[in-house]
Amino acid sequence: MQHFTVKSVLNKTKQRDPWFLDDYTLNPYSGCSFNCLYCYIRGSKYGINMAEKVQAKSHAIALLDKQLTLRARKKQYGIIVLSSATDPYSYPEETQLLTRSLLEVILKHRFPVHMISKSNLICRDFDLLQRIDEVSILPDDLRDRVSHRAFVTFSFATTDDALAHIFEPGAPTPSVRLEALRSASEKGLHTGVSLMPLLPYITDTAEHLEHMFDTFKQAGAQYIFPATLHVQGTQASDNKTLVLRAIDKHFPHLRATYDRLFQHNHQLPFYYRDAFRQKTEALSRSYGLQNTLFTVEQQDAAC
Ligand code: SF4
């Protein structure tokens, strides 16, 4: 495992994302071994096979301890998202235990966390996440608005293992992830799904969406964040190149449609995104899945 030196591991965000509530982000690794074709961190920095370029951050544990000591002293509590630019449980974590050590530091300083992962390896750390949920200190403005201090979000683009093998070739299968979601729910952790990115005419069909919402609900998800596909770049390692190559190989009848959809922009046209929003909002209501980490009362008040 390669390591590299950083001056800081805890990043303060400029603005909290309304879904992920990220006051801080923390990426234990650079790159990600799961190698999803649609990954937005792709580009020349990591190459076509990102698994070859994963590096752990040296001294991350001591650095985080120092940074959280200062933040706690100033009472700058906030939700730490692991992670925004890697998966905290990609394969090196099995032997490195860096994410686990960082969670121990987070628990020591009583900061709340939001974990986002595609891996069942997160189940190993449920003991720490339960303790963080019990003892952490929320920032003042969230104290009456969220009811938990640890959030466990599983990332899915599909629940179909064969489709996932095409677009997420290095990640644990959706079936394995669903078991981890079920386990998180049974342990009493506040858990849900980041459903992104949905692939036009492949995973965004009415039938596929209905099946996924039903499956997540039955597995114990309490919230869901659905989003569409963004692709960009023309280099060999860019996500647009890799996704279109997979479309050519596995869904050649859709290639002209994808070219038209992404003709002018890296995101899908407004009419598509608007129809998608309406469809997923209706499904969220129908399956009783929240679209937020805020408590239901707060969501209603905000409306
Ligand atoms: S798991 Fe996330 S960070 Fe890792 S390759 Fe897939 S999309 Fe990128």
Coordinates of C-alpha atoms and ligand atoms in Angstrom, one line a residue:
M1 CA 0.0 0.0 0.0
Q2 CA 1.4 3.4 -1.0
H3 CA 1.1 6.3 1.4
F4 CA 1.4 10.0 0.8
T5 CA 1.8 13.0 3.1
V6 CA -0.9 15.6 3.6
K7 CA -1.0 18.7 5.8
S8 CA -4.6 18.4 6.7
V9 CA -7.2 15.5 6.6
L10 CA -10.3 17.3 7.8
N11 CA -11.8 19.7 5.3
K12 CA -14.3 22.4 6.4
T13 CA -17.0 22.8 3.7
K14 CA -18.1 26.2 2.6
Q15 CA -21.7 25.2 2.7
R16 CA -23.6 22.2 4.1
D17 CA -25.2 20.1 1.3
P18 CA -28.9 19.8 2.0
W19 CA -28.9 16.0 1.6
F20 CA -25.5 15.0 3.1
L21 CA -25.3 17.7 5.8
D22 CA -21.5 17.8 5.4
D23 CA -20.0 20.4 7.8
Y24 CA -16.6 18.6 7.2
T25 CA -15.4 16.0 4.8
L26 CA -12.7 13.4 5.5
N27 CA -11.1 11.2 2.9
P28 CA -8.8 8.5 4.4
Y29 CA -7.6 7.5 1.0
S30 CA -6.8 9.1 -2.4
G31 CA -8.5 7.2 -5.3
C32 CA -10.8 4.2 -4.9
S33 CA -10.5 0.5 -5.7
F34 CA -14.2 0.1 -6.6
N35 CA -13.5 1.6 -10.0
C36 CA -17.0 2.7 -10.9
L37 CA -17.2 3.8 -14.6
Y38 CA -19.4 6.8 -13.7
C39 CA -17.3 8.0 -10.8
Y40 CA -17.0 11.8 -10.8
I41 CA -13.4 11.8 -9.3
R42 CA -12.2 10.1 -12.5
G43 CA -9.8 11.7 -14.9
S44 CA -6.1 11.4 -15.8
K45 CA -5.0 11.6 -12.1
Y46 CA -6.2 8.0 -11.3
G47 CA -6.1 6.4 -14.8
I48 CA -8.5 3.9 -16.2
N49 CA -8.0 1.4 -13.4
M50 CA -8.3 3.5 -10.2
A51 CA -7.5 0.5 -8.0
E52 CA -3.9 0.8 -9.1
K53 CA -3.5 4.3 -7.7
V54 CA -5.2 4.1 -4.3
Q55 CA -3.0 5.7 -1.6
A56 CA -3.5 6.0 2.1
K57 CA -2.9 9.4 3.8
S58 CA 0.2 9.2 6.1
H59 CA -0.2 10.5 9.7
A60 CA -3.9 10.9 9.1
I61 CA -4.8 9.7 12.6
A62 CA -2.5 12.1 14.4
L63 CA -3.5 14.9 12.1
L64 CA -7.2 14.3 12.7
D65 CA -6.6 14.2 16.4
K66 CA -4.9 17.5 16.3
Q67 CA -7.5 19.1 14.0
L68 CA -10.5 17.9 16.1
T69 CA -8.8 18.9 19.4
L70 CA -8.8 22.5 18.0
R71 CA -12.3 22.4 16.6
A72 CA -13.7 20.9 19.8
R73 CA -11.9 23.5 21.9
K74 CA -13.7 26.2 19.9
K75 CA -17.0 24.2 20.0
Q76 CA -17.0 24.0 16.2
Y77 CA -18.9 20.7 16.2
G78 CA -20.3 19.5 12.8
I79 CA -21.1 16.4 10.9
I80 CA -18.1 14.8 9.3
V81 CA -18.8 13.0 6.0
L82 CA -16.7 10.0 5.1
S83 CA -16.2 10.2 2.3
S84 CA -16.6 12.8 -0.5
A85 CA -13.9 11.6 -2.9
T86 CA -13.3 7.9 -2.1
D87 CA -15.1 5.0 -0.5
P88 CA -13.9 4.8 3.2
Y89 CA -14.3 1.0 2.9
S90 CA -12.6 0.2 -0.4
Y91 CA -10.4 -2.9 -0.4
P92 CA -7.2 -1.5 1.3
E93 CA -9.2 -0.7 4.4
E94 CA -9.6 -4.4 5.1
T95 CA -5.9 -4.6 6.1
Q96 CA -5.1 -0.9 6.8
L97 CA -7.9 -0.2 9.3
L98 CA -7.4 3.5 8.7
T99 CA -11.1 4.4 8.5
R100 CA -11.6 2.5 11.8
S101 CA -8.8 4.3 13.5
L102 CA -10.2 7.7 12.3
L103 CA -13.6 6.8 13.6
E104 CA -12.0 6.1 17.0
V105 CA -10.5 9.6 17.0
I106 CA -13.9 11.0 16.0
L107 CA -15.6 9.2 18.8
K108 CA -13.0 10.5 21.3
H109 CA -13.8 14.1 20.3
R110 CA -17.5 13.4 20.0
F111 CA -18.1 14.6 16.5
P112 CA -21.2 13.3 14.6
V113 CA -20.6 11.4 11.3
H114 CA -22.3 10.6 8.0
M115 CA -20.8 7.4 6.4
I116 CA -21.3 6.9 2.7
S117 CA -20.2 3.5 1.2
K118 CA -20.8 0.7 -1.2
S119 CA -19.1 -1.9 1.0
N120 CA -20.3 -4.3 3.6
L121 CA -17.0 -3.8 5.4
I122 CA -18.7 -1.0 7.2
C123 CA -20.5 -3.6 9.3
R124 CA -17.1 -4.2 11.1
D125 CA -17.4 -0.6 12.5
F126 CA -21.0 -0.6 13.6
D127 CA -19.9 -0.8 17.2
L128 CA -18.1 2.6 16.8
L129 CA -20.9 4.1 14.9
Q130 CA -23.4 3.1 17.6
R131 CA -21.2 4.8 20.2
I132 CA -20.8 7.9 18.0
D133 CA -24.6 8.0 17.7
E134 CA -25.0 7.9 21.4
V135 CA -22.4 10.4 22.6
S136 CA -21.6 12.9 19.9
I137 CA -22.4 16.6 20.0
L138 CA -24.4 18.2 17.2
P139 CA -23.8 21.7 16.0
D140 CA -26.3 24.1 17.7
D141 CA -28.4 24.7 14.5
L142 CA -29.0 21.0 14.0
R143 CA -29.7 20.1 17.6
D144 CA -33.5 20.3 17.2
R145 CA -33.6 19.3 13.5
V146 CA -32.0 15.8 13.3
S147 CA -32.5 13.0 15.7
H148 CA -29.3 11.1 15.2
R149 CA -25.5 11.7 15.4
A150 CA -24.4 8.8 13.1
F151 CA -25.9 8.3 9.6
V152 CA -25.1 5.3 7.4
T153 CA -25.8 5.8 3.7
F154 CA -25.3 2.9 1.2
S155 CA -24.6 4.0 -2.3
F156 CA -26.4 2.2 -5.2
A157 CA -26.9 2.8 -8.9
T158 CA -28.9 -0.4 -9.3
T159 CA -30.0 -3.4 -7.3
D160 CA -29.2 -5.7 -10.2
D161 CA -25.9 -7.5 -9.6
A162 CA -25.3 -8.1 -13.4
L163 CA -25.8 -4.4 -14.2
A164 CA -23.6 -3.4 -11.3
H165 CA -20.8 -5.7 -12.6
I166 CA -20.7 -3.6 -15.8
F167 CA -20.8 -0.2 -14.2
E168 CA -19.2 -0.8 -10.8
P169 CA -16.7 -3.6 -11.7
G170 CA -14.7 -3.5 -8.4
A171 CA -17.4 -2.9 -5.8
P172 CA -19.2 -5.4 -3.6
T173 CA -22.4 -6.5 -5.3
P174 CA -25.7 -4.7 -4.6
S175 CA -27.0 -8.0 -2.9
V176 CA -24.1 -7.8 -0.4
R177 CA -24.8 -4.1 0.1
L178 CA -28.4 -4.8 0.8
E179 CA -27.5 -7.3 3.5
A180 CA -25.3 -4.6 5.1
L181 CA -28.1 -2.1 4.9
R182 CA -30.5 -4.6 6.6
S183 CA -27.9 -5.2 9.3
A184 CA -27.4 -1.5 9.9
S185 CA -31.1 -1.0 10.3
E186 CA -31.3 -4.0 12.7
K187 CA -28.6 -2.5 14.8
G188 CA -30.7 0.7 15.2
L189 CA -28.5 2.9 13.0
H190 CA -30.2 5.6 11.0
T191 CA -29.7 4.2 7.5
G192 CA -30.7 5.0 3.9
V193 CA -29.7 5.1 0.3
S194 CA -27.8 7.4 -2.0
L195 CA -29.4 6.3 -5.3
M196 CA -27.0 7.7 -7.8
P197 CA -26.4 7.9 -10.6
L198 CA -29.4 6.4 -12.3
L199 CA -28.7 5.4 -15.9
P200 CA -31.2 6.7 -18.5
Y201 CA -33.3 4.0 -20.1
I202 CA -31.4 1.3 -18.1
T203 CA -32.0 1.8 -14.4
D204 CA -34.5 4.7 -14.5
T205 CA -37.4 2.8 -16.0
A206 CA -40.6 2.8 -14.0
E207 CA -40.3 -0.9 -13.3
H208 CA -36.6 -0.8 -12.2
L209 CA -37.3 2.3 -10.0
E210 CA -40.4 0.7 -8.3
H211 CA -38.4 -2.5 -7.6
M212 CA -35.5 -0.6 -6.1
F213 CA -37.6 1.6 -3.8
D214 CA -39.5 -1.5 -2.7
T215 CA -36.3 -3.4 -2.0
F216 CA -34.7 -0.5 -0.1
K217 CA -37.8 0.0 2.1
Q218 CA -37.9 -3.7 2.9
A219 CA -34.2 -3.8 3.8
G220 CA -34.8 -1.0 6.4
A221 CA -33.9 2.2 4.6
Q222 CA -35.4 5.3 6.1
Y223 CA -34.4 7.9 3.5
I224 CA -33.3 8.0 -0.2
F225 CA -31.4 10.5 -2.3
P226 CA -32.0 9.8 -6.0
A227 CA -29.9 11.6 -8.6
T228 CA -29.3 11.4 -12.3
L229 CA -26.1 10.7 -14.3
H230 CA -23.4 13.4 -14.9
V231 CA -20.6 12.6 -17.3
Q232 CA -17.8 14.6 -18.8
G233 CA -14.4 14.4 -20.5
T234 CA -13.1 12.9 -23.7
Q235 CA -9.9 11.3 -22.3
A236 CA -9.6 7.5 -22.0
S237 CA -10.0 7.7 -18.2
D238 CA -12.9 10.2 -18.1
N239 CA -16.2 9.0 -16.9
K240 CA -18.0 10.0 -20.1
T241 CA -15.6 7.9 -22.2
L242 CA -16.0 4.9 -20.0
V243 CA -19.8 5.0 -19.6
L244 CA -20.2 5.4 -23.4
R245 CA -17.9 2.6 -24.1
A246 CA -20.0 0.4 -21.8
I247 CA -23.1 1.5 -23.6
D248 CA -21.6 0.6 -26.9
K249 CA -20.7 -2.8 -25.7
H250 CA -23.8 -3.8 -23.6
F251 CA -26.6 -1.5 -24.8
P252 CA -25.6 -0.5 -28.4
H253 CA -29.3 0.4 -29.2
L254 CA -29.0 3.3 -26.6
R255 CA -25.8 4.9 -28.0
A256 CA -27.6 7.4 -30.2
T257 CA -29.9 8.3 -27.3
Y258 CA -27.0 8.9 -24.9
D259 CA -25.2 11.0 -27.5
R260 CA -28.4 13.2 -27.9
L261 CA -28.9 13.5 -24.1
F262 CA -25.4 14.6 -23.4
Q263 CA -25.0 16.6 -26.6
H264 CA -24.7 20.0 -25.0
N265 CA -24.0 19.4 -21.4
H266 CA -22.4 17.1 -18.8
Q267 CA -25.9 16.8 -17.2
L268 CA -29.2 15.5 -18.6
P269 CA -31.6 18.0 -20.1
F270 CA -34.0 19.9 -17.8
Y271 CA -37.1 18.1 -19.1
Y272 CA -35.5 14.7 -18.2
R273 CA -34.4 15.9 -14.7
D274 CA -37.8 17.4 -14.0
A275 CA -39.6 14.2 -15.0
F276 CA -37.1 12.2 -12.9
R277 CA -37.6 14.4 -9.9
Q278 CA -41.4 14.1 -10.1
K279 CA -41.2 10.3 -10.5
T280 CA -38.8 9.7 -7.6
E281 CA -40.7 12.1 -5.3
A282 CA -43.9 10.2 -5.9
L283 CA -42.1 6.9 -5.2
S284 CA -40.6 8.3 -2.0
R285 CA -44.0 9.3 -0.8
S286 CA -45.5 6.0 -1.8
Y287 CA -42.9 3.9 0.0
G288 CA -42.6 6.2 3.0
L289 CA -38.9 7.0 2.4
Q290 CA -37.8 10.5 3.4
N291 CA -35.8 12.7 1.1
T292 CA -33.8 14.2 4.0
L293 CA -31.9 13.5 7.2
F294 CA -33.9 16.0 9.0
T295 CA -36.7 14.8 11.2
V296 CA -40.1 14.6 9.5
E297 CA -41.6 17.4 11.6
Q298 CA -38.7 19.7 10.5
Q299 CA -39.2 18.7 6.8
D300 CA -42.9 19.7 7.1
A301 CA -42.0 22.9 8.8
A302 CA -39.6 23.8 6.1
C303 CA -42.2 23.3 3.4
Ligands
SF4_1 S1 -17.3 3.8 -4.8 FE1 -17.6 6.0 -5.1 S2 -15.5 6.9 -5.0 FE2 -15.3 4.7 -5.4 S3 -15.1 4.5 -7.6 FE3 -17.3 4.2 -7.0 S4 -18.2 6.2 -7.2 FE4 -16.0 6.5 -7.1

